[in-house]
Amino acid sequence: MKTQVAIIGGGPSGMLLSLLLHREGIESVVLERRTKEHVLGRIRAGVLEQGLVGLLERVGCADRLHAEGYVHDGTLISYGDEMFRIDFVEHTGRPVIVYGQTEVTRDLYAAREAAGGPMVFEVEDVAINGADTDACHVTWRTPGGTARLDCDFVAGCDGFHGVSRRSIPAALRKDYEKVYPFGWLGVLSETRPVNDELIYANSPRGFALCSMRNERLSRYYIQCSLDDRAENWSDADFWEELKARIPAGQAATLETGPSIEKSIAPLRSFVTEPMRWGRLFLCGDAAHIVPPTGAKGLNTAASDVHYLHEALADHYATGSTAGIDGYSQKALRRVWKAERFSWWFSGLLHRYPDQSDFDLKMQIAELEFLRSSPAAQKALAENYVGLPY
Ligand code: APR
Ligand code: PHB
């Protein structure tokens, strides 16, 4: 087989890239390790920046998003029983849209299939060969032997545990990492969300987040220790702890119910540099990870995909290599700003095991400053709704 761009990974990054390239008449093949059903069964955050919404509109994947998504003009931040609102529209003129990432991926799959774009599922032992030569090709194991895809370029959209990042020689790559000393215990329940907007809660017992998927599907998180296990938490224990971390007025109206999903996710900040080696380009979680506090994972993958699509389209249209040569530096400039915001927002809201009494005073003082300062709120709002591409 031969194609112009081999895309490794059929998650949001790979699928969005395949559709953007298709619009430019650029051929691609998506190679996905799992089944489509497995990919579409993943539960993930869904706070969409306008930049991502614009890309989804461009590839004809925004109809359901606009019909079923929820426009959020702001968010709530609480500390103890105090609560205040950050008005995104007042400070930036833009809202965010709450629409499950699973639905985004479902829409991308529907569009790829409608376009007849080739996808290969359950590929095993994918290997990237000759990325630094003119004989670049991807191989993978099949029941009958080994398959080969010759390509001009490879887009590594295979997430944090994929093969792409590891295919860049370690001597040419530098990783930056921060592992947080806690995780998030998340629960999905078929209950009415406690509030129309998200509540990011700092409490003496730890962070909590009240989010939602629709009017009858709520998503809640509480900070937990790294050695905790989801099975250690009964639904009753979870609801009791969540109520203890949000303002009493909100806790009083919280509708509880059976969890339909309960899991713990670790938190990490991670970036690898560069995001390009020869004919291999990294996008999304393959290159960077953020703590979910700022909802920047999917949205930063989107800006990578935007930059790479633009670079490849320019190359195929003009023969210029300026775009592809500048991709890594351009993508990383926005990646690091998303890393900074996610790290800062996590530091503002979580309780850290090694925090001193002074540190706690600084955290509350920062929350009080944020509450009182339009300039501080504008800065948060600009990052949350999405910095420019
Ligand atoms: N070969 C082929 N596919 C692979 C391989 C491999 N060796 N390794 C991983 N994959 C697939 C995974 O099964 C997954 O479907 O690559 C895809 C990577 O998707 P994500 O992990 O979702 O990463 P990305 O598409 O960059 O999305 C970034 O969306 O999924 C969220 O948390 C993520 O918010 C972040 C954003
Ligand atoms: C979610 O709804 O899962 C969600 C929302 C916002 C975040 C993280 C997760 O910052």
Short mmCIF file of C-alpha atoms and ligand atoms in Angstrom, two decimals:
data_model
loop_
_atom_site.label_atom_id
_atom_site.label_comp_id
_atom_site.label_asym_id
_atom_site.label_seq_id
_atom_site.Cartn_x
_atom_site.Cartn_y
_atom_site.Cartn_z
CA MET A 1 0.00 0.00 0.00
CA LYS A 2 1.05 3.63 -0.55
CA THR A 3 -0.40 6.90 0.69
CA GLN A 4 0.68 10.48 1.19
CA VAL A 5 0.23 10.62 4.99
CA ALA A 6 0.20 7.59 7.28
CA ILE A 7 -1.75 8.52 10.44
CA ILE A 8 -0.99 6.34 13.44
CA GLY A 9 -3.87 6.53 15.92
CA GLY A 10 -7.62 6.79 15.39
CA GLY A 11 -8.36 9.08 18.34
CA PRO A 12 -9.49 12.71 18.03
CA SER A 13 -6.11 13.90 16.71
CA GLY A 14 -5.75 11.30 14.00
CA MET A 15 -9.35 11.48 12.86
CA LEU A 16 -9.49 15.27 12.73
CA LEU A 17 -6.21 15.40 10.81
CA SER A 18 -7.42 12.80 8.30
CA LEU A 19 -10.52 14.88 7.56
CA LEU A 20 -8.69 18.19 7.27
CA LEU A 21 -6.19 16.59 4.85
CA HIS A 22 -9.02 15.04 2.86
CA ARG A 23 -10.49 18.52 2.32
CA GLU A 24 -7.17 19.47 0.67
CA GLY A 25 -7.20 16.38 -1.51
CA ILE A 26 -4.39 14.84 0.50
CA GLU A 27 -4.68 11.08 0.94
CA SER A 28 -4.15 9.40 4.29
CA VAL A 29 -4.60 6.01 5.92
CA VAL A 30 -5.50 5.80 9.60
CA LEU A 31 -3.94 2.89 11.52
CA GLU A 32 -5.67 2.19 14.84
CA ARG A 33 -4.55 -0.38 17.40
CA ARG A 34 -7.99 -0.95 18.92
CA THR A 35 -11.42 -1.64 17.52
CA LYS A 36 -13.70 1.27 16.59
CA GLU A 37 -16.07 0.17 19.37
CA HIS A 38 -13.27 0.40 21.94
CA VAL A 39 -12.24 3.86 20.77
CA LEU A 40 -15.83 5.10 20.87
CA GLY A 41 -16.33 3.63 24.33
CA ARG A 42 -13.83 5.94 25.99
CA ILE A 43 -15.21 8.43 28.52
CA ARG A 44 -13.37 11.75 28.34
CA ALA A 45 -13.82 15.43 29.12
CA GLY A 46 -15.66 17.56 26.62
CA VAL A 47 -15.05 21.28 27.03
CA LEU A 48 -14.45 22.58 23.50
CA GLU A 49 -12.63 25.80 22.64
CA GLN A 50 -13.90 27.83 19.71
CA GLY A 51 -10.77 26.89 17.74
CA LEU A 52 -11.70 23.21 17.88
CA VAL A 53 -15.35 24.01 17.09
CA GLY A 54 -14.16 25.89 14.01
CA LEU A 55 -12.09 22.93 12.82
CA LEU A 56 -15.04 20.57 13.35
CA GLU A 57 -17.26 22.94 11.35
CA ARG A 58 -14.66 23.00 8.58
CA VAL A 59 -14.77 19.22 8.22
CA GLY A 60 -18.56 19.08 8.50
CA CYS A 61 -18.60 17.54 11.96
CA ALA A 62 -20.32 20.25 13.97
CA ASP A 63 -24.04 19.75 13.31
CA ARG A 64 -24.70 17.48 16.32
CA LEU A 65 -22.30 19.56 18.41
CA HIS A 66 -24.37 22.69 17.77
CA ALA A 67 -27.63 20.81 18.24
CA GLU A 68 -26.71 18.92 21.41
CA GLY A 69 -23.76 20.79 22.90
CA TYR A 70 -24.16 23.25 25.75
CA VAL A 71 -22.85 26.79 25.37
CA HIS A 72 -21.21 27.84 28.64
CA ASP A 73 -20.63 31.57 29.07
CA GLY A 74 -18.72 31.08 32.30
CA THR A 75 -17.66 28.80 35.11
CA LEU A 76 -17.91 28.78 38.89
CA ILE A 77 -14.99 28.58 41.28
CA SER A 78 -15.55 27.75 44.95
CA TYR A 79 -13.37 27.61 48.01
CA GLY A 80 -15.00 26.37 51.19
CA ASP A 81 -18.49 27.85 51.13
CA GLU A 82 -17.41 30.81 49.00
CA MET A 83 -18.19 30.76 45.29
CA PHE A 84 -17.71 33.22 42.42
CA ARG A 85 -18.13 33.18 38.67
CA ILE A 86 -15.72 33.82 35.83
CA ASP A 87 -17.66 35.27 32.89
CA PHE A 88 -15.91 34.12 29.72
CA VAL A 89 -18.05 36.24 27.39
CA GLU A 90 -17.64 39.41 29.45
CA HIS A 91 -13.84 39.03 29.42
CA THR A 92 -13.18 37.49 26.00
CA GLY A 93 -16.39 37.73 23.97
CA ARG A 94 -16.35 33.94 23.59
CA PRO A 95 -17.96 30.97 25.36
CA VAL A 96 -16.92 27.32 25.45
CA ILE A 97 -19.10 24.43 24.35
CA VAL A 98 -19.62 21.40 26.60
CA TYR A 99 -19.99 18.34 24.36
CA GLY A 100 -18.60 14.91 25.27
CA GLN A 101 -15.31 13.95 23.66
CA THR A 102 -16.85 10.56 22.91
CA GLU A 103 -19.42 12.38 20.77
CA VAL A 104 -16.71 14.39 19.02
CA THR A 105 -14.91 11.16 18.15
CA ARG A 106 -18.17 9.54 17.03
CA ASP A 107 -18.84 12.48 14.70
CA LEU A 108 -15.29 12.31 13.31
CA TYR A 109 -15.67 8.58 12.60
CA ALA A 110 -18.97 9.15 10.82
CA ALA A 111 -17.39 11.82 8.62
CA ARG A 112 -14.31 9.67 7.82
CA GLU A 113 -16.52 6.75 6.86
CA ALA A 114 -18.75 9.00 4.75
CA ALA A 115 -15.63 10.22 2.95
CA GLY A 116 -14.53 6.64 2.38
CA GLY A 117 -11.18 7.31 4.03
CA PRO A 118 -9.18 4.11 4.62
CA MET A 119 -8.87 2.95 8.22
CA VAL A 120 -7.21 -0.22 9.49
CA PHE A 121 -8.18 -1.41 12.97
CA GLU A 122 -6.50 -3.73 15.42
CA VAL A 123 -3.08 -3.16 13.94
CA GLU A 124 -0.36 -4.83 16.02
CA ASP A 125 3.31 -3.97 16.45
CA VAL A 126 3.24 -0.85 14.34
CA ALA A 127 6.73 0.30 13.39
CA ILE A 128 7.82 3.51 11.72
CA ASN A 129 10.68 2.87 9.30
CA GLY A 130 12.98 5.30 7.53
CA ALA A 131 11.35 8.45 8.92
CA ASP A 132 14.69 10.19 8.38
CA THR A 133 15.03 8.93 4.80
CA ASP A 134 13.15 9.20 1.50
CA ALA A 135 11.91 5.63 1.94
CA CYS A 136 9.57 6.24 4.83
CA HIS A 137 7.10 3.44 5.51
CA VAL A 138 5.01 1.98 8.31
CA THR A 139 4.72 -1.74 8.98
CA TRP A 140 2.47 -3.74 11.24
CA ARG A 141 1.73 -7.35 12.04
CA THR A 142 -1.34 -9.04 10.57
CA PRO A 143 -2.64 -12.61 11.04
CA GLY A 144 -1.14 -13.39 7.66
CA GLY A 145 2.26 -11.78 8.24
CA THR A 146 3.45 -8.18 7.93
CA ALA A 147 1.71 -5.31 6.18
CA ARG A 148 3.56 -2.30 4.76
CA LEU A 149 2.35 1.23 3.99
CA ASP A 150 4.74 3.44 2.00
CA CYS A 151 4.15 7.12 2.70
CA ASP A 152 5.53 10.60 2.27
CA PHE A 153 4.92 11.50 5.91
CA VAL A 154 3.82 9.92 9.19
CA ALA A 155 1.53 11.70 11.68
CA GLY A 156 2.05 10.24 15.15
CA CYS A 157 -1.41 10.64 16.67
CA ASP A 158 -1.13 7.54 18.84
CA GLY A 159 -1.36 9.09 22.28
CA PHE A 160 0.94 8.97 25.29
CA HIS A 161 1.51 5.22 25.14
CA GLY A 162 1.91 5.02 21.38
CA VAL A 163 4.91 4.09 19.26
CA SER A 164 5.51 7.44 17.54
CA ARG A 165 7.23 9.46 20.25
CA ARG A 166 9.45 6.48 21.04
CA SER A 167 10.44 6.29 17.37
CA ILE A 168 12.32 9.57 17.65
CA PRO A 169 15.87 8.70 18.80
CA ALA A 170 16.20 9.45 22.52
CA ALA A 171 19.40 11.39 21.83
CA LEU A 172 17.42 13.81 19.66
CA ARG A 173 14.52 14.26 22.02
CA LYS A 174 14.03 15.92 25.41
CA ASP A 175 11.11 15.06 27.70
CA TYR A 176 9.74 17.42 30.33
CA GLU A 177 7.53 15.88 33.01
CA LYS A 178 5.77 16.65 36.26
CA VAL A 179 3.78 13.89 38.00
CA TYR A 180 1.21 15.23 40.47
CA PRO A 181 0.96 13.66 43.96
CA PHE A 182 -2.73 12.85 43.57
CA GLY A 183 -5.30 11.52 41.11
CA TRP A 184 -8.90 12.21 40.16
CA LEU A 185 -11.66 9.78 41.09
CA GLY A 186 -14.36 10.32 38.48
CA VAL A 187 -18.02 9.25 38.53
CA LEU A 188 -20.60 9.33 35.76
CA SER A 189 -24.22 9.24 36.94
CA GLU A 190 -27.60 9.57 35.26
CA THR A 191 -28.56 12.49 37.46
CA ARG A 192 -29.37 16.15 36.93
CA PRO A 193 -26.15 18.23 37.08
CA VAL A 194 -25.87 20.15 40.34
CA ASN A 195 -25.43 23.40 38.40
CA ASP A 196 -25.88 24.68 34.85
CA GLU A 197 -22.20 25.58 34.78
CA LEU A 198 -19.10 23.73 35.93
CA ILE A 199 -17.95 24.16 39.53
CA TYR A 200 -14.20 23.95 40.17
CA ALA A 201 -13.90 23.52 43.94
CA ASN A 202 -10.93 24.04 46.26
CA SER A 203 -11.72 22.64 49.71
CA PRO A 204 -9.70 21.68 52.80
CA ARG A 205 -10.51 18.07 51.91
CA GLY A 206 -9.18 18.44 48.37
CA PHE A 207 -10.26 19.41 44.88
CA ALA A 208 -13.65 18.58 43.37
CA LEU A 209 -15.21 19.28 39.98
CA CYS A 210 -18.88 19.24 39.06
CA SER A 211 -19.41 18.81 35.33
CA MET A 212 -21.95 17.27 33.01
CA ARG A 213 -22.67 15.63 29.65
CA ASN A 214 -26.38 16.57 29.38
CA GLU A 215 -29.39 17.44 31.57
CA ARG A 216 -29.55 13.86 32.82
CA LEU A 217 -25.91 12.86 32.79
CA SER A 218 -23.50 14.32 35.33
CA ARG A 219 -19.75 13.96 35.61
CA TYR A 220 -18.08 14.53 38.99
CA TYR A 221 -14.49 14.27 40.18
CA ILE A 222 -12.79 14.39 43.55
CA GLN A 223 -9.05 14.55 44.16
CA CYS A 224 -7.81 11.30 45.64
CA SER A 225 -4.51 9.79 46.71
CA LEU A 226 -2.39 7.96 44.15
CA ASP A 227 -2.70 4.68 46.04
CA ASP A 228 -6.50 4.89 46.12
CA ARG A 229 -8.66 2.51 44.06
CA ALA A 230 -12.07 3.12 42.52
CA GLU A 231 -13.33 -0.10 44.10
CA ASN A 232 -12.51 1.37 47.52
CA TRP A 233 -15.31 3.89 47.02
CA SER A 234 -18.97 3.04 47.37
CA ASP A 235 -21.34 5.41 45.61
CA ALA A 236 -22.55 6.60 49.00
CA ASP A 237 -18.98 7.38 50.13
CA PHE A 238 -18.33 9.27 46.90
CA TRP A 239 -21.45 11.43 47.18
CA GLU A 240 -20.73 12.18 50.83
CA GLU A 241 -17.17 13.27 50.03
CA LEU A 242 -18.24 15.36 47.04
CA LYS A 243 -20.86 17.15 49.16
CA ALA A 244 -18.19 17.90 51.75
CA ARG A 245 -16.03 19.63 49.12
CA ILE A 246 -18.56 21.91 47.43
CA PRO A 247 -20.45 24.86 48.97
CA ALA A 248 -23.27 23.78 51.29
CA GLY A 249 -25.87 25.46 49.11
CA GLN A 250 -24.78 23.32 46.15
CA ALA A 251 -24.44 20.16 48.23
CA ALA A 252 -28.00 20.61 49.48
CA THR A 253 -29.38 20.37 45.95
CA LEU A 254 -27.01 17.67 44.65
CA GLU A 255 -28.96 14.82 43.07
CA THR A 256 -27.20 11.55 43.76
CA GLY A 257 -27.70 8.21 42.10
CA PRO A 258 -25.93 5.01 41.00
CA SER A 259 -22.59 5.48 39.28
CA ILE A 260 -22.53 4.10 35.74
CA GLU A 261 -18.79 4.62 35.52
CA LYS A 262 -16.21 5.06 38.25
CA SER A 263 -12.47 5.33 37.64
CA ILE A 264 -9.27 6.97 38.83
CA ALA A 265 -6.94 8.90 36.53
CA PRO A 266 -3.42 10.03 37.46
CA LEU A 267 -2.39 13.60 36.68
CA ARG A 268 0.69 14.46 34.71
CA SER A 269 2.23 17.37 32.81
CA PHE A 270 4.41 16.16 29.96
CA VAL A 271 5.97 17.58 26.81
CA THR A 272 8.46 16.08 24.39
CA GLU A 273 10.60 18.27 22.15
CA PRO A 274 10.85 18.38 19.20
CA MET A 275 7.47 17.28 17.81
CA ARG A 276 9.05 16.39 14.47
CA TRP A 277 11.79 14.07 13.28
CA GLY A 278 12.36 13.84 9.53
CA ARG A 279 9.05 12.77 8.01
CA LEU A 280 7.44 11.99 11.39
CA PHE A 281 5.26 14.62 13.09
CA LEU A 282 3.72 14.20 16.56
CA CYS A 283 0.24 15.51 17.39
CA GLY A 284 -1.79 15.56 20.60
CA ASP A 285 -1.17 13.21 23.48
CA ALA A 286 1.71 11.56 21.59
CA ALA A 287 3.67 14.76 22.27
CA HIS A 288 2.13 16.28 25.39
CA ILE A 289 -0.13 15.62 28.36
CA VAL A 290 -1.81 18.07 30.71
CA PRO A 291 -3.63 17.57 34.02
CA PRO A 292 -7.34 17.68 33.09
CA THR A 293 -7.99 20.70 35.33
CA GLY A 294 -8.02 23.19 32.48
CA ALA A 295 -9.66 20.85 29.93
CA LYS A 296 -6.75 21.46 27.53
CA GLY A 297 -5.96 17.93 26.28
CA LEU A 298 -8.29 17.71 23.32
CA ASN A 299 -8.09 21.44 22.61
CA THR A 300 -4.29 21.45 22.39
CA ALA A 301 -4.36 18.35 20.19
CA ALA A 302 -6.63 20.37 17.93
CA SER A 303 -4.16 23.22 17.51
CA ASP A 304 -1.37 20.72 16.73
CA VAL A 305 -3.59 19.19 14.07
CA HIS A 306 -4.42 22.61 12.67
CA TYR A 307 -0.75 23.56 12.34
CA LEU A 308 0.25 20.21 10.82
CA HIS A 309 -2.62 20.24 8.35
CA GLU A 310 -1.68 23.76 7.25
CA ALA A 311 1.99 22.79 6.89
CA LEU A 312 1.26 19.67 4.84
CA ALA A 313 -1.29 21.43 2.64
CA ASP A 314 1.27 24.18 1.90
CA HIS A 315 3.92 21.59 1.10
CA TYR A 316 1.76 19.64 -1.30
CA ALA A 317 0.47 22.81 -2.92
CA THR A 318 3.76 24.67 -3.37
CA GLY A 319 6.58 22.21 -2.64
CA SER A 320 7.73 24.52 0.14
CA THR A 321 9.08 22.93 3.31
CA ALA A 322 8.76 26.12 5.37
CA GLY A 323 5.55 24.97 7.06
CA ILE A 324 6.70 21.47 7.92
CA ASP A 325 10.10 22.75 9.02
CA GLY A 326 8.38 25.24 11.33
CA TYR A 327 5.69 22.90 12.64
CA SER A 328 7.34 21.78 15.86
CA GLN A 329 8.34 25.25 17.02
CA LYS A 330 4.92 26.68 16.15
CA ALA A 331 2.98 23.89 17.86
CA LEU A 332 5.17 23.92 20.97
CA ARG A 333 4.68 27.65 21.46
CA ARG A 334 0.95 27.06 22.09
CA VAL A 335 1.52 23.69 23.83
CA TRP A 336 3.65 25.28 26.54
CA LYS A 337 1.05 27.99 27.19
CA ALA A 338 -1.58 25.28 27.67
CA GLU A 339 0.82 23.40 29.95
CA ARG A 340 1.36 26.52 32.00
CA PHE A 341 -2.37 27.24 32.42
CA SER A 342 -3.15 23.61 33.31
CA TRP A 343 -0.33 23.55 35.85
CA TRP A 344 -1.32 26.91 37.35
CA PHE A 345 -5.04 26.05 37.57
CA SER A 346 -4.17 22.70 39.18
CA GLY A 347 -1.96 24.48 41.72
CA LEU A 348 -4.75 26.90 42.57
CA LEU A 349 -7.36 24.25 43.27
CA HIS A 350 -5.73 21.10 44.64
CA ARG A 351 -4.38 20.37 48.11
CA TYR A 352 -0.78 19.13 47.94
CA PRO A 353 0.61 16.76 50.61
CA ASP A 354 3.64 18.99 51.20
CA GLN A 355 1.74 22.28 51.40
CA SER A 356 2.76 24.39 54.41
CA ASP A 357 0.31 26.64 56.29
CA PHE A 358 1.87 29.54 54.42
CA ASP A 359 1.31 27.78 51.09
CA LEU A 360 -2.36 27.35 51.99
CA LYS A 361 -2.61 31.05 52.82
CA MET A 362 -1.10 31.86 49.42
CA GLN A 363 -3.65 29.60 47.70
CA ILE A 364 -6.60 31.30 49.39
CA ALA A 365 -5.08 34.75 48.78
CA GLU A 366 -4.80 33.90 45.07
CA LEU A 367 -8.44 32.80 45.02
CA GLU A 368 -9.46 36.01 46.76
CA PHE A 369 -7.39 38.06 44.29
CA LEU A 370 -8.95 36.19 41.36
CA ARG A 371 -12.39 36.84 42.84
CA SER A 372 -11.74 40.59 43.13
CA SER A 373 -9.67 41.34 40.03
CA PRO A 374 -11.25 41.70 36.56
CA ALA A 375 -7.72 41.56 35.13
CA ALA A 376 -7.02 38.24 36.83
CA GLN A 377 -10.38 36.88 35.72
CA LYS A 378 -9.71 38.03 32.14
CA ALA A 379 -6.40 36.18 32.17
CA LEU A 380 -8.07 32.98 33.35
CA ALA A 381 -10.90 33.39 30.84
CA GLU A 382 -8.51 33.95 27.92
CA ASN A 383 -6.73 30.69 28.70
CA TYR A 384 -9.88 28.70 29.40
CA VAL A 385 -11.74 29.68 26.19
CA GLY A 386 -8.53 29.08 24.23
CA LEU A 387 -5.54 31.18 23.28
CA PRO A 388 -5.27 32.12 19.59
CA TYR A 389 -3.90 29.54 17.13
N1 APR B 1 -0.65 1.88 16.78
C1 APR B 1 -1.87 2.34 16.37
N2 APR B 1 -2.72 3.03 17.18
C2 APR B 1 -2.29 3.28 18.43
C3 APR B 1 -1.04 2.84 18.92
C4 APR B 1 -0.20 2.12 18.02
N3 APR B 1 1.00 1.70 18.40
N4 APR B 1 -0.92 3.26 20.22
C5 APR B 1 -2.06 3.92 20.52
N5 APR B 1 -2.88 3.93 19.46
C6 APR B 1 -4.21 4.54 19.37
C7 APR B 1 -5.04 4.47 20.63
O1 APR B 1 -5.78 3.25 20.68
C8 APR B 1 -5.94 5.69 20.50
O2 APR B 1 -7.15 5.38 19.85
O3 APR B 1 -4.00 5.94 19.16
C9 APR B 1 -5.13 6.67 19.64
C10 APR B 1 -4.64 7.87 20.46
O4 APR B 1 -5.78 8.60 20.85
P1 APR B 1 -5.76 9.51 22.18
O5 APR B 1 -5.02 8.80 23.24
O6 APR B 1 -7.19 9.90 22.41
O7 APR B 1 -4.90 10.78 21.80
P2 APR B 1 -5.28 11.99 20.85
O8 APR B 1 -6.00 11.53 19.64
O9 APR B 1 -4.05 12.78 20.70
O10 APR B 1 -6.35 12.82 21.70
C11 APR B 1 -5.90 13.81 22.56
O11 APR B 1 -8.14 13.45 23.37
O12 APR B 1 -8.21 11.23 23.94
C12 APR B 1 -8.13 12.47 24.45
O13 APR B 1 -7.01 12.55 26.59
C13 APR B 1 -6.87 12.77 25.21
O14 APR B 1 -7.71 14.89 25.62
C14 APR B 1 -6.73 14.19 24.89
C15 APR B 1 -7.02 14.26 23.44
C1 PHB B 2 -15.40 16.68 32.29
O1 PHB B 2 -16.58 17.05 32.06
O2 PHB B 2 -15.06 15.47 32.27
C2 PHB B 2 -14.36 17.74 32.58
C3 PHB B 2 -14.70 19.07 32.44
C4 PHB B 2 -13.74 20.05 32.70
C5 PHB B 2 -12.46 19.67 33.11
C6 PHB B 2 -12.12 18.31 33.24
C7 PHB B 2 -13.08 17.34 32.98
O3 PHB B 2 -11.53 20.63 33.38
#
